[in-house]
Every structure is written in structure tokens, then in C-alpha cells.
């Protein structure tokens, strides 16, 4: 097992290196530069060039990449030109919010998906199964940003049950119980909105696994030996069907990344997704490259977690 984990981890190194190069080059290809729109248009062109030289904006791309990746490996992601603070400090503050939003979304996803998937698979081709399947089809067809806007309009503006922006109520001091409850209250609606959409994949996957498991020979044998229906489901069908869901966990993390970008922006939730869009609009290249690199790292780590869990569930896939 450890050999598989080490080999799979080593594969990440060239993936991360290639990702960092592509991210840096795409950021460099964006129109303008970090000083675009920040310099007084009446400033002498010679002085503009001097400022760009001083900041290293006129250096060849490989020189700028080497400086950037060297600093990133040391924990220095550069300076944000727009927010006037270190990019690492800015990103860390937003990353904490995105982390808890992701945790809350995963909890909501599995609390909804597992009961629905089990019910749909056990009573397949019934009216109840058709209702659950209809919900998943609607979820597949609904864009996350449209669903988030509807949720915000109904539960935020019309009913007023949840706050419509921010991650904590104004004036609440950090560290106390009131602060924690305010943080939870502010992330509930974004997490529910994202969780109701991400649930549909897990529901359909679990339903298919249960239906497939019910038709296998060892289930038929268990019934032929006189095992009760509850024992067949609880000890054989459910247990074997839930194992692949554990392997699907890493891909859930990867799928959350794209969803949080839209959800955080719509709900005004100060997380990594909101910071990414804001930095693109402001042409803050230092923050853009850092955020995209961290998104890519999270996706690669999610795939690694899935591979490791799947190798535990099914040893046949391990690399020899």
C-alpha cells in the first residue's frame, strides 16, 4: 500500500510543475499588467518604464517565473498591488472561509445523498424512486449560479431567514461563541445551495451501485440460504455499495472548487472564489496566479485522496 501511495505522490510533482508554468503563462497573457490603470496618465512615459523596471514587469517570462516559483516554495506569494498587502496573508484569510464552506457543503451533501441514494436503490422503479430520480435530473439540468440566485432571492431577500452577504455579522468580536454562531449562520445558505446541487451525483452513483449489487451472485446465495431481507440489505448490499462512495470523496472536493467560485461571488461570501473573480477584474496578477495554483493543488490532492481510498477498497487497482 505504501508503495502505491509514494508512487502516486511522486506523480504529483511534474503535474504541479506543469500546472504552475501554465498558470503563470496564462496570467502573463492577460491584457495589461499590474500597474495598468494605477499610474497617472499624465506621468512621463520614461518614469512609467522606470517603475515597471523597478517592479520587474519588463523581465523575460522565465525570469519572472523563476522569481515567483522560488518565493512560492518559501511561502512568499508576492505582494498584492490592489489590496496593498502580502498575497499569502490575503489568501490565508479567505482560505479559512472557503475551507469551512467546503466542510459544511460536504456534510450537507452526504446527509442528503446517502439516505436518498439508499432509498432510491432499494425501491427502484417505484414512485418514490421516480421522485428522487426526478430531483437528480433537475439538479443535473440546473446551473449552480442560477440555483444560488434563486436561493438567495427566496431565503435571503424575500423571507429574510439568512444574511445576504459577508461571513460574520458586523461588530461581532472574534473568539467568542457569538462569533462562531455568526460564522455558521452566514455560511449555511451558501453551503445548502451548493450541497443541494452536488448531492445529485452521489445519489445517482449510490443508486446504481445498490441496483447492481442486488443482482450479484452472493446476494442471491444469501437469500437462498434463508437470510432475512433486512440482513441482506444491511450486511451485504448497503455495505458493499457504500464502499465506492468513499472513493468518490476526493472527486467531491475537486467538484466543489468550481462551484464555490460562483456561489461565493453570488452570496458575497469572502472566500477564495470571490477573491479570484475580484482579482481578475482588478488585474491583480499576483493574487490570480496564486489562487489558481492553490485551486489546482486542491484538485490534484483530491484525485490523490480518491486513488488512495479506492486502492484500499479495491486492491486490484494498486500499482505493482
PDB file of C-alpha atoms in Angstrom:
ATOM      1  CA  UNK A   1       0.000   0.000   0.000  1.00  0.00           C
ATOM      2  CA  UNK A   2       2.770   2.450   0.912  1.00  0.00           C
ATOM      3  CA  UNK A   3       4.467   1.849  -2.464  1.00  0.00           C
ATOM      4  CA  UNK A   4       1.292   2.865  -4.281  1.00  0.00           C
ATOM      5  CA  UNK A   5       0.958   5.985  -2.132  1.00  0.00           C
ATOM      6  CA  UNK A   6       4.589   7.028  -2.676  1.00  0.00           C
ATOM      7  CA  UNK A   7       4.412   6.485  -6.437  1.00  0.00           C
ATOM      8  CA  UNK A   8       1.116   8.319  -6.720  1.00  0.00           C
ATOM      9  CA  UNK A   9       2.540  11.194  -4.681  1.00  0.00           C
ATOM     10  CA  UNK A  10       5.665  11.416  -6.865  1.00  0.00           C
ATOM     11  CA  UNK A  11       3.450  11.708  -9.953  1.00  0.00           C
ATOM     12  CA  UNK A  12       2.095  14.926  -8.431  1.00  0.00           C
ATOM     13  CA  UNK A  13       5.479  16.682  -8.730  1.00  0.00           C
ATOM     14  CA  UNK A  14       5.575  17.038 -12.550  1.00  0.00           C
ATOM     15  CA  UNK A  15       1.826  17.738 -12.522  1.00  0.00           C
ATOM     16  CA  UNK A  16       2.302  20.656 -10.124  1.00  0.00           C
ATOM     17  CA  UNK A  17       5.304  21.938 -12.060  1.00  0.00           C
ATOM     18  CA  UNK A  18       3.401  21.902 -15.352  1.00  0.00           C
ATOM     19  CA  UNK A  19       0.385  23.470 -13.675  1.00  0.00           C
ATOM     20  CA  UNK A  20       2.472  26.304 -12.224  1.00  0.00           C
ATOM     21  CA  UNK A  21       4.013  27.087 -15.632  1.00  0.00           C
ATOM     22  CA  UNK A  22       0.634  27.093 -17.404  1.00  0.00           C
ATOM     23  CA  UNK A  23      -0.982  29.233 -14.714  1.00  0.00           C
ATOM     24  CA  UNK A  24       1.860  31.749 -14.820  1.00  0.00           C
ATOM     25  CA  UNK A  25       1.858  31.988 -18.611  1.00  0.00           C
ATOM     26  CA  UNK A  26      -1.925  32.431 -18.771  1.00  0.00           C
ATOM     27  CA  UNK A  27      -1.727  35.205 -16.200  1.00  0.00           C
ATOM     28  CA  UNK A  28       1.017  36.890 -18.196  1.00  0.00           C
ATOM     29  CA  UNK A  29      -1.138  36.666 -21.333  1.00  0.00           C
ATOM     30  CA  UNK A  30      -3.890  38.725 -19.719  1.00  0.00           C
ATOM     31  CA  UNK A  31      -4.189  42.247 -21.180  1.00  0.00           C
ATOM     32  CA  UNK A  32      -2.272  44.986 -19.390  1.00  0.00           C
ATOM     33  CA  UNK A  33      -0.191  44.423 -16.286  1.00  0.00           C
ATOM     34  CA  UNK A  34      -0.342  45.018 -12.555  1.00  0.00           C
ATOM     35  CA  UNK A  35       0.142  48.770 -12.991  1.00  0.00           C
ATOM     36  CA  UNK A  36      -2.486  49.206 -15.703  1.00  0.00           C
ATOM     37  CA  UNK A  37      -4.950  51.833 -14.563  1.00  0.00           C
ATOM     38  CA  UNK A  38      -2.916  52.614 -11.435  1.00  0.00           C
ATOM     39  CA  UNK A  39      -0.450  55.099 -12.941  1.00  0.00           C
ATOM     40  CA  UNK A  40      -1.308  58.722 -13.506  1.00  0.00           C
ATOM     41  CA  UNK A  41      -1.862  59.056 -17.283  1.00  0.00           C
ATOM     42  CA  UNK A  42      -0.053  62.417 -17.186  1.00  0.00           C
ATOM     43  CA  UNK A  43       3.095  60.737 -15.870  1.00  0.00           C
ATOM     44  CA  UNK A  44       6.099  60.856 -18.151  1.00  0.00           C
ATOM     45  CA  UNK A  45       6.437  57.606 -20.191  1.00  0.00           C
ATOM     46  CA  UNK A  46      10.063  57.340 -19.114  1.00  0.00           C
ATOM     47  CA  UNK A  47       9.010  57.328 -15.453  1.00  0.00           C
ATOM     48  CA  UNK A  48       6.401  54.658 -16.209  1.00  0.00           C
ATOM     49  CA  UNK A  49       9.081  52.445 -17.709  1.00  0.00           C
ATOM     50  CA  UNK A  50      11.309  53.034 -14.699  1.00  0.00           C
ATOM     51  CA  UNK A  51       8.546  51.884 -12.366  1.00  0.00           C
ATOM     52  CA  UNK A  52       7.970  48.760 -14.438  1.00  0.00           C
ATOM     53  CA  UNK A  53      11.689  48.036 -14.444  1.00  0.00           C
ATOM     54  CA  UNK A  54      11.843  48.510 -10.693  1.00  0.00           C
ATOM     55  CA  UNK A  55       8.988  46.044 -10.185  1.00  0.00           C
ATOM     56  CA  UNK A  56      10.464  43.554 -12.683  1.00  0.00           C
ATOM     57  CA  UNK A  57       7.479  43.759 -15.024  1.00  0.00           C
ATOM     58  CA  UNK A  58       9.730  44.056 -18.085  1.00  0.00           C
ATOM     59  CA  UNK A  59      11.809  40.971 -17.282  1.00  0.00           C
ATOM     60  CA  UNK A  60      11.553  37.890 -19.565  1.00  0.00           C
ATOM     61  CA  UNK A  61       8.796  35.482 -18.564  1.00  0.00           C
ATOM     62  CA  UNK A  62      11.198  32.760 -17.421  1.00  0.00           C
ATOM     63  CA  UNK A  63      12.971  35.176 -15.073  1.00  0.00           C
ATOM     64  CA  UNK A  64       9.674  36.316 -13.587  1.00  0.00           C
ATOM     65  CA  UNK A  65       8.506  32.698 -13.286  1.00  0.00           C
ATOM     66  CA  UNK A  66      11.711  31.646 -11.519  1.00  0.00           C
ATOM     67  CA  UNK A  67      11.367  34.503  -9.023  1.00  0.00           C
ATOM     68  CA  UNK A  68       7.701  33.726  -8.456  1.00  0.00           C
ATOM     69  CA  UNK A  69       8.017  29.955  -8.001  1.00  0.00           C
ATOM     70  CA  UNK A  70      11.072  30.351  -5.747  1.00  0.00           C
ATOM     71  CA  UNK A  71       9.150  32.697  -3.492  1.00  0.00           C
ATOM     72  CA  UNK A  72       6.060  30.425  -3.571  1.00  0.00           C
ATOM     73  CA  UNK A  73       8.101  27.448  -2.373  1.00  0.00           C
ATOM     74  CA  UNK A  74       9.254  29.598   0.552  1.00  0.00           C
ATOM     75  CA  UNK A  75       5.715  30.687   1.370  1.00  0.00           C
ATOM     76  CA  UNK A  76       6.078  34.112  -0.244  1.00  0.00           C
ATOM     77  CA  UNK A  77       3.414  34.543  -2.933  1.00  0.00           C
ATOM     78  CA  UNK A  78       4.344  38.138  -3.641  1.00  0.00           C
ATOM     79  CA  UNK A  79       2.650  41.448  -2.947  1.00  0.00           C
ATOM     80  CA  UNK A  80      -0.909  42.292  -3.953  1.00  0.00           C
ATOM     81  CA  UNK A  81      -0.861  45.564  -5.897  1.00  0.00           C
ATOM     82  CA  UNK A  82      -4.563  46.198  -5.344  1.00  0.00           C
ATOM     83  CA  UNK A  83      -5.009  45.169  -1.707  1.00  0.00           C
ATOM     84  CA  UNK A  84      -1.617  46.566  -0.620  1.00  0.00           C
ATOM     85  CA  UNK A  85      -0.703  43.524   1.484  1.00  0.00           C
ATOM     86  CA  UNK A  86       1.162  40.225   1.073  1.00  0.00           C
ATOM     87  CA  UNK A  87      -0.768  37.834  -1.165  1.00  0.00           C
ATOM     88  CA  UNK A  88      -0.140  34.928   1.232  1.00  0.00           C
ATOM     89  CA  UNK A  89      -1.782  36.806   4.123  1.00  0.00           C
ATOM     90  CA  UNK A  90      -4.724  37.842   1.952  1.00  0.00           C
ATOM     91  CA  UNK A  91      -5.244  34.323   0.609  1.00  0.00           C
ATOM     92  CA  UNK A  92      -4.968  32.725   4.048  1.00  0.00           C
ATOM     93  CA  UNK A  93      -7.767  34.899   5.425  1.00  0.00           C
ATOM     94  CA  UNK A  94     -10.019  33.880   2.531  1.00  0.00           C
ATOM     95  CA  UNK A  95      -8.896  30.253   2.550  1.00  0.00           C
ATOM     96  CA  UNK A  96     -10.220  29.721   6.076  1.00  0.00           C
ATOM     97  CA  UNK A  97     -13.701  30.825   4.979  1.00  0.00           C
ATOM     98  CA  UNK A  98     -13.616  28.608   1.881  1.00  0.00           C
ATOM     99  CA  UNK A  99     -12.430  25.646   3.951  1.00  0.00           C
ATOM    100  CA  UNK A 100     -15.370  25.827   6.353  1.00  0.00           C
ATOM    101  CA  UNK A 101     -17.779  26.388   3.471  1.00  0.00           C
ATOM    102  CA  UNK A 102     -16.417  23.243   1.820  1.00  0.00           C
ATOM    103  CA  UNK A 103     -16.707  21.222   5.037  1.00  0.00           C
ATOM    104  CA  UNK A 104     -20.291  22.355   5.590  1.00  0.00           C
ATOM    105  CA  UNK A 105     -21.164  21.579   1.958  1.00  0.00           C
ATOM    106  CA  UNK A 106     -19.721  18.051   2.166  1.00  0.00           C
ATOM    107  CA  UNK A 107     -21.626  17.349   5.392  1.00  0.00           C
ATOM    108  CA  UNK A 108     -24.888  18.549   3.856  1.00  0.00           C
ATOM    109  CA  UNK A 109     -24.191  16.612   0.654  1.00  0.00           C
ATOM    110  CA  UNK A 110     -23.705  13.270   2.376  1.00  0.00           C
ATOM    111  CA  UNK A 111     -26.519  13.804   4.893  1.00  0.00           C
ATOM    112  CA  UNK A 112     -28.899  14.193   1.949  1.00  0.00           C
ATOM    113  CA  UNK A 113     -27.307  11.941  -0.676  1.00  0.00           C
ATOM    114  CA  UNK A 114     -26.821   8.726   1.303  1.00  0.00           C
ATOM    115  CA  UNK A 115     -30.438   8.338   2.532  1.00  0.00           C
ATOM    116  CA  UNK A 116     -31.842   9.328  -0.873  1.00  0.00           C
ATOM    117  CA  UNK A 117     -29.459   7.042  -2.759  1.00  0.00           C
ATOM    118  CA  UNK A 118     -30.179   4.073  -0.483  1.00  0.00           C
ATOM    119  CA  UNK A 119     -33.932   4.609  -0.706  1.00  0.00           C
ATOM    120  CA  UNK A 120     -33.867   5.043  -4.468  1.00  0.00           C
ATOM    121  CA  UNK A 121     -31.707   1.945  -4.994  1.00  0.00           C
ATOM    122  CA  UNK A 122     -33.644  -0.295  -2.645  1.00  0.00           C
ATOM    123  CA  UNK A 123     -37.061   0.631  -4.045  1.00  0.00           C
ATOM    124  CA  UNK A 124     -36.003   1.134  -7.658  1.00  0.00           C
ATOM    125  CA  UNK A 125     -38.720   1.546 -10.300  1.00  0.00           C
ATOM    126  CA  UNK A 126     -41.188   2.671  -7.634  1.00  0.00           C
ATOM    127  CA  UNK A 127     -42.958   6.026  -7.354  1.00  0.00           C
ATOM    128  CA  UNK A 128     -40.527   7.040  -4.600  1.00  0.00           C
ATOM    129  CA  UNK A 129     -37.572   6.151  -6.801  1.00  0.00           C
ATOM    130  CA  UNK A 130     -39.063   8.139  -9.686  1.00  0.00           C
ATOM    131  CA  UNK A 131     -39.449  11.194  -7.432  1.00  0.00           C
ATOM    132  CA  UNK A 132     -35.820  11.010  -6.238  1.00  0.00           C
ATOM    133  CA  UNK A 133     -34.560  10.428  -9.776  1.00  0.00           C
ATOM    134  CA  UNK A 134     -36.603  13.401 -10.965  1.00  0.00           C
ATOM    135  CA  UNK A 135     -34.905  15.559  -8.327  1.00  0.00           C
ATOM    136  CA  UNK A 136     -31.477  14.454  -9.557  1.00  0.00           C
ATOM    137  CA  UNK A 137     -32.393  15.197 -13.186  1.00  0.00           C
ATOM    138  CA  UNK A 138     -33.481  18.704 -12.202  1.00  0.00           C
ATOM    139  CA  UNK A 139     -30.206  19.098 -10.307  1.00  0.00           C
ATOM    140  CA  UNK A 140     -28.167  17.994 -13.316  1.00  0.00           C
ATOM    141  CA  UNK A 141     -30.004  20.456 -15.565  1.00  0.00           C
ATOM    142  CA  UNK A 142     -29.832  23.472 -13.216  1.00  0.00           C
ATOM    143  CA  UNK A 143     -26.692  25.648 -13.367  1.00  0.00           C
ATOM    144  CA  UNK A 144     -25.306  26.293  -9.908  1.00  0.00           C
ATOM    145  CA  UNK A 145     -25.285  30.063 -10.344  1.00  0.00           C
ATOM    146  CA  UNK A 146     -28.978  30.117 -11.326  1.00  0.00           C
ATOM    147  CA  UNK A 147     -29.913  27.911  -8.365  1.00  0.00           C
ATOM    148  CA  UNK A 148     -27.814  30.054  -5.990  1.00  0.00           C
ATOM    149  CA  UNK A 149     -29.501  33.240  -7.217  1.00  0.00           C
ATOM    150  CA  UNK A 150     -32.947  31.709  -6.645  1.00  0.00           C
ATOM    151  CA  UNK A 151     -31.976  30.536  -3.151  1.00  0.00           C
ATOM    152  CA  UNK A 152     -30.588  33.987  -2.308  1.00  0.00           C
ATOM    153  CA  UNK A 153     -33.709  35.736  -3.581  1.00  0.00           C
ATOM    154  CA  UNK A 154     -36.156  33.469  -1.726  1.00  0.00           C
ATOM    155  CA  UNK A 155     -34.428  32.792   1.598  1.00  0.00           C
ATOM    156  CA  UNK A 156     -32.262  35.894   1.774  1.00  0.00           C
ATOM    157  CA  UNK A 157     -34.340  38.760   0.402  1.00  0.00           C
ATOM    158  CA  UNK A 158     -37.956  37.556   0.422  1.00  0.00           C
ATOM    159  CA  UNK A 159     -38.092  35.517   3.643  1.00  0.00           C
ATOM    160  CA  UNK A 160     -35.098  37.100   5.357  1.00  0.00           C
ATOM    161  CA  UNK A 161     -34.094  33.836   7.027  1.00  0.00           C
ATOM    162  CA  UNK A 162     -30.400  34.166   6.174  1.00  0.00           C
ATOM    163  CA  UNK A 163     -27.929  37.038   5.683  1.00  0.00           C
ATOM    164  CA  UNK A 164     -27.325  38.042   2.072  1.00  0.00           C
ATOM    165  CA  UNK A 165     -23.584  38.783   2.249  1.00  0.00           C
ATOM    166  CA  UNK A 166     -20.480  38.541   4.416  1.00  0.00           C
ATOM    167  CA  UNK A 167     -19.109  35.796   6.633  1.00  0.00           C
ATOM    168  CA  UNK A 168     -19.866  37.321  10.041  1.00  0.00           C
ATOM    169  CA  UNK A 169     -22.203  39.980  11.424  1.00  0.00           C
ATOM    170  CA  UNK A 170     -20.703  43.489  11.684  1.00  0.00           C
ATOM    171  CA  UNK A 171     -19.354  44.394  15.114  1.00  0.00           C
ATOM    172  CA  UNK A 172     -19.041  40.817  16.375  1.00  0.00           C
ATOM    173  CA  UNK A 173     -15.660  40.256  18.018  1.00  0.00           C
ATOM    174  CA  UNK A 174     -13.750  37.103  17.135  1.00  0.00           C
ATOM    175  CA  UNK A 175     -13.124  34.343  19.639  1.00  0.00           C
ATOM    176  CA  UNK A 176     -16.465  34.076  21.407  1.00  0.00           C
ATOM    177  CA  UNK A 177     -19.484  31.825  20.967  1.00  0.00           C
ATOM    178  CA  UNK A 178     -21.408  34.647  19.301  1.00  0.00           C
ATOM    179  CA  UNK A 179     -18.684  34.909  16.667  1.00  0.00           C
ATOM    180  CA  UNK A 180     -18.746  31.174  15.941  1.00  0.00           C
ATOM    181  CA  UNK A 181     -22.538  31.097  15.660  1.00  0.00           C
ATOM    182  CA  UNK A 182     -22.480  34.126  13.364  1.00  0.00           C
ATOM    183  CA  UNK A 183     -19.919  32.417  11.097  1.00  0.00           C
ATOM    184  CA  UNK A 184     -22.078  29.279  10.916  1.00  0.00           C
ATOM    185  CA  UNK A 185     -25.224  31.314  10.256  1.00  0.00           C
ATOM    186  CA  UNK A 186     -23.577  33.169   7.355  1.00  0.00           C
ATOM    187  CA  UNK A 187     -22.253  30.050   5.627  1.00  0.00           C
ATOM    188  CA  UNK A 188     -25.440  27.965   5.933  1.00  0.00           C
ATOM    189  CA  UNK A 189     -27.276  29.325   2.884  1.00  0.00           C
ATOM    190  CA  UNK A 190     -24.253  29.141   0.520  1.00  0.00           C
ATOM    191  CA  UNK A 191     -23.487  25.628   1.802  1.00  0.00           C
ATOM    192  CA  UNK A 192     -27.098  24.439   1.400  1.00  0.00           C
ATOM    193  CA  UNK A 193     -27.294  25.921  -2.104  1.00  0.00           C
ATOM    194  CA  UNK A 194     -24.082  24.219  -3.178  1.00  0.00           C
ATOM    195  CA  UNK A 195     -24.880  20.982  -1.346  1.00  0.00           C
ATOM    196  CA  UNK A 196     -28.309  20.511  -2.947  1.00  0.00           C
ATOM    197  CA  UNK A 197     -26.695  20.585  -6.387  1.00  0.00           C
ATOM    198  CA  UNK A 198     -23.598  18.481  -5.621  1.00  0.00           C
ATOM    199  CA  UNK A 199     -25.849  15.870  -3.985  1.00  0.00           C
ATOM    200  CA  UNK A 200     -27.282  14.638  -7.277  1.00  0.00           C
ATOM    201  CA  UNK A 201     -24.055  12.943  -8.444  1.00  0.00           C
ATOM    202  CA  UNK A 202     -23.713  10.940  -5.250  1.00  0.00           C
ATOM    203  CA  UNK A 203     -27.406   9.968  -5.230  1.00  0.00           C
ATOM    204  CA  UNK A 204     -27.270   8.590  -8.757  1.00  0.00           C
ATOM    205  CA  UNK A 205     -23.943   6.841  -8.149  1.00  0.00           C
ATOM    206  CA  UNK A 206     -25.160   5.173  -4.953  1.00  0.00           C
ATOM    207  CA  UNK A 207     -28.469   4.182  -6.564  1.00  0.00           C
ATOM    208  CA  UNK A 208     -26.664   2.495  -9.453  1.00  0.00           C
ATOM    209  CA  UNK A 209     -24.300   0.672  -7.065  1.00  0.00           C
ATOM    210  CA  UNK A 210     -27.176  -0.699  -4.980  1.00  0.00           C
ATOM    211  CA  UNK A 211     -29.154  -1.861  -8.010  1.00  0.00           C
ATOM    212  CA  UNK A 212     -26.056  -3.540  -9.431  1.00  0.00           C
ATOM    213  CA  UNK A 213     -25.157  -5.184  -6.094  1.00  0.00           C
ATOM    214  CA  UNK A 214     -28.684  -6.581  -5.661  1.00  0.00           C
ATOM    215  CA  UNK A 215     -28.222  -8.681  -8.810  1.00  0.00           C
ATOM    216  CA  UNK A 216     -24.898 -10.270  -7.865  1.00  0.00           C
ATOM    217  CA  UNK A 217     -24.493 -13.962  -7.113  1.00  0.00           C
ATOM    218  CA  UNK A 218     -23.556 -13.627  -3.426  1.00  0.00           C
ATOM    219  CA  UNK A 219     -26.803 -11.713  -2.784  1.00  0.00           C
ATOM    220  CA  UNK A 220     -28.831 -14.422  -4.499  1.00  0.00           C
ATOM    221  CA  UNK A 221     -26.968 -17.040  -2.439  1.00  0.00           C
ATOM    222  CA  UNK A 222     -27.648 -15.178   0.812  1.00  0.00           C
ATOM    223  CA  UNK A 223     -31.366 -15.087   0.042  1.00  0.00           C
ATOM    224  CA  UNK A 224     -31.335 -18.769  -0.933  1.00  0.00           C
ATOM    225  CA  UNK A 225     -29.831 -19.628   2.466  1.00  0.00           C
ATOM    226  CA  UNK A 226     -32.808 -18.011   4.145  1.00  0.00           C
ATOM    227  CA  UNK A 227     -31.241 -14.747   5.307  1.00  0.00           C
ATOM    228  CA  UNK A 228     -33.814 -12.124   6.205  1.00  0.00           C
ATOM    229  CA  UNK A 229     -34.313  -9.221   3.810  1.00  0.00           C
ATOM    230  CA  UNK A 230     -33.104  -6.700   6.386  1.00  0.00           C
ATOM    231  CA  UNK A 231     -29.924  -8.708   6.943  1.00  0.00           C
ATOM    232  CA  UNK A 232     -29.322  -8.988   3.197  1.00  0.00           C
ATOM    233  CA  UNK A 233     -29.598  -5.228   2.783  1.00  0.00           C
ATOM    234  CA  UNK A 234     -27.788  -4.133   5.931  1.00  0.00           C
ATOM    235  CA  UNK A 235     -24.946  -6.654   5.955  1.00  0.00           C
ATOM    236  CA  UNK A 236     -24.375  -7.222   2.245  1.00  0.00           C
ATOM    237  CA  UNK A 237     -25.956  -4.754  -0.168  1.00  0.00           C
ATOM    238  CA  UNK A 238     -25.534  -1.484   1.748  1.00  0.00           C
ATOM    239  CA  UNK A 239     -22.033  -2.260   2.984  1.00  0.00           C
ATOM    240  CA  UNK A 240     -20.710  -3.172  -0.462  1.00  0.00           C
ATOM    241  CA  UNK A 241     -22.489  -0.266  -2.153  1.00  0.00           C
ATOM    242  CA  UNK A 242     -21.183   2.376   0.262  1.00  0.00           C
ATOM    243  CA  UNK A 243     -17.516   1.465  -0.200  1.00  0.00           C
ATOM    244  CA  UNK A 244     -17.178   3.071  -3.661  1.00  0.00           C
ATOM    245  CA  UNK A 245     -18.806   6.243  -2.276  1.00  0.00           C
ATOM    246  CA  UNK A 246     -15.778   6.625  -0.015  1.00  0.00           C
ATOM    247  CA  UNK A 247     -13.556   6.623  -3.096  1.00  0.00           C
ATOM    248  CA  UNK A 248     -15.801   9.282  -4.634  1.00  0.00           C
ATOM    249  CA  UNK A 249     -14.997  11.626  -1.721  1.00  0.00           C
ATOM    250  CA  UNK A 250     -11.849  13.058  -3.304  1.00  0.00           C
ATOM    251  CA  UNK A 251     -13.660  13.932  -6.505  1.00  0.00           C
ATOM    252  CA  UNK A 252     -16.322  15.712  -4.446  1.00  0.00           C
ATOM    253  CA  UNK A 253     -13.555  18.013  -3.193  1.00  0.00           C
ATOM    254  CA  UNK A 254     -12.469  18.710  -6.765  1.00  0.00           C
ATOM    255  CA  UNK A 255     -16.026  19.423  -7.876  1.00  0.00           C
ATOM    256  CA  UNK A 256     -16.565  21.871  -5.030  1.00  0.00           C
ATOM    257  CA  UNK A 257     -13.827  24.165  -6.318  1.00  0.00           C
ATOM    258  CA  UNK A 258     -15.708  25.227  -9.433  1.00  0.00           C
ATOM    259  CA  UNK A 259     -18.958  25.623  -7.525  1.00  0.00           C
ATOM    260  CA  UNK A 260     -17.536  27.811  -4.769  1.00  0.00           C
ATOM    261  CA  UNK A 261     -16.272  30.357  -7.310  1.00  0.00           C
ATOM    262  CA  UNK A 262     -19.852  31.162  -8.383  1.00  0.00           C
ATOM    263  CA  UNK A 263     -21.548  30.658  -5.013  1.00  0.00           C
ATOM    264  CA  UNK A 264     -19.146  32.841  -3.058  1.00  0.00           C
ATOM    265  CA  UNK A 265     -19.471  35.632  -5.592  1.00  0.00           C
ATOM    266  CA  UNK A 266     -23.269  35.488  -5.633  1.00  0.00           C
ATOM    267  CA  UNK A 267     -23.603  35.420  -1.851  1.00  0.00           C
ATOM    268  CA  UNK A 268     -20.836  37.958  -1.279  1.00  0.00           C
ATOM    269  CA  UNK A 269     -19.063  35.354   0.846  1.00  0.00           C
ATOM    270  CA  UNK A 270     -15.396  36.357   1.287  1.00  0.00           C
ATOM    271  CA  UNK A 271     -13.700  33.156   0.221  1.00  0.00           C
ATOM    272  CA  UNK A 272     -11.153  32.043  -2.357  1.00  0.00           C
ATOM    273  CA  UNK A 273     -13.660  32.004  -5.223  1.00  0.00           C
ATOM    274  CA  UNK A 274     -14.785  35.556  -4.568  1.00  0.00           C
ATOM    275  CA  UNK A 275     -11.154  36.664  -4.241  1.00  0.00           C
ATOM    276  CA  UNK A 276     -10.295  35.018  -7.579  1.00  0.00           C
ATOM    277  CA  UNK A 277     -13.013  36.832  -9.546  1.00  0.00           C
ATOM    278  CA  UNK A 278     -12.253  40.120  -7.815  1.00  0.00           C
ATOM    279  CA  UNK A 279      -8.533  39.792  -8.583  1.00  0.00           C
ATOM    280  CA  UNK A 280      -9.210  39.024 -12.246  1.00  0.00           C
ATOM    281  CA  UNK A 281     -11.406  42.108 -12.573  1.00  0.00           C
ATOM    282  CA  UNK A 282      -8.766  44.254 -10.852  1.00  0.00           C
ATOM    283  CA  UNK A 283      -5.892  42.629 -12.808  1.00  0.00           C
ATOM    284  CA  UNK A 284      -4.087  41.713  -9.619  1.00  0.00           C
ATOM    285  CA  UNK A 285      -1.882  39.103 -11.307  1.00  0.00           C
ATOM    286  CA  UNK A 286      -0.013  38.088  -8.175  1.00  0.00           C
ATOM    287  CA  UNK A 287      -3.208  37.037  -6.418  1.00  0.00           C
ATOM    288  CA  UNK A 288      -4.722  35.467  -9.560  1.00  0.00           C
ATOM    289  CA  UNK A 289      -1.765  33.149 -10.171  1.00  0.00           C
ATOM    290  CA  UNK A 290      -1.559  32.184  -6.502  1.00  0.00           C
ATOM    291  CA  UNK A 291      -5.271  31.401  -6.177  1.00  0.00           C
ATOM    292  CA  UNK A 292      -5.409  29.364  -9.397  1.00  0.00           C
ATOM    293  CA  UNK A 293      -2.305  27.443  -8.344  1.00  0.00           C
ATOM    294  CA  UNK A 294      -3.919  26.602  -4.991  1.00  0.00           C
ATOM    295  CA  UNK A 295      -7.141  25.563  -6.755  1.00  0.00           C
ATOM    296  CA  UNK A 296      -5.103  23.256  -8.988  1.00  0.00           C
ATOM    297  CA  UNK A 297      -3.231  21.865  -5.986  1.00  0.00           C
ATOM    298  CA  UNK A 298      -6.536  21.123  -4.249  1.00  0.00           C
ATOM    299  CA  UNK A 299      -7.812  19.314  -7.361  1.00  0.00           C
ATOM    300  CA  UNK A 300      -4.671  17.188  -7.602  1.00  0.00           C
ATOM    301  CA  UNK A 301      -4.817  16.367  -3.887  1.00  0.00           C
ATOM    302  CA  UNK A 302      -8.488  15.437  -4.271  1.00  0.00           C
ATOM    303  CA  UNK A 303      -7.616  12.989  -7.037  1.00  0.00           C
ATOM    304  CA  UNK A 304      -4.799  11.574  -4.871  1.00  0.00           C
ATOM    305  CA  UNK A 305      -7.168  11.041  -1.931  1.00  0.00           C
ATOM    306  CA  UNK A 306      -9.650   9.275  -4.219  1.00  0.00           C
ATOM    307  CA  UNK A 307      -6.959   6.983  -5.612  1.00  0.00           C
ATOM    308  CA  UNK A 308      -5.711   6.074  -2.141  1.00  0.00           C
ATOM    309  CA  UNK A 309      -9.196   5.363  -0.801  1.00  0.00           C
ATOM    310  CA  UNK A 310     -10.096   3.385  -3.912  1.00  0.00           C
ATOM    311  CA  UNK A 311      -6.925   1.301  -3.548  1.00  0.00           C
ATOM    312  CA  UNK A 312      -7.998   0.449  -0.008  1.00  0.00           C
ATOM    313  CA  UNK A 313     -11.479  -0.501  -1.182  1.00  0.00           C
ATOM    314  CA  UNK A 314     -10.298  -2.436  -4.245  1.00  0.00           C
ATOM    315  CA  UNK A 315      -6.689  -3.686  -4.005  1.00  0.00           C
ATOM    316  CA  UNK A 316      -6.779  -4.752  -7.675  1.00  0.00           C
ATOM    317  CA  UNK A 317      -6.064  -1.197  -8.850  1.00  0.00           C
ATOM    318  CA  UNK A 318      -2.838  -0.806  -6.883  1.00  0.00           C
ATOM    319  CA  UNK A 319       0.339  -0.262  -8.871  1.00  0.00           C
ATOM    320  CA  UNK A 320       2.614  -3.277  -8.588  1.00  0.00           C
TER     321      UNK A 320
END
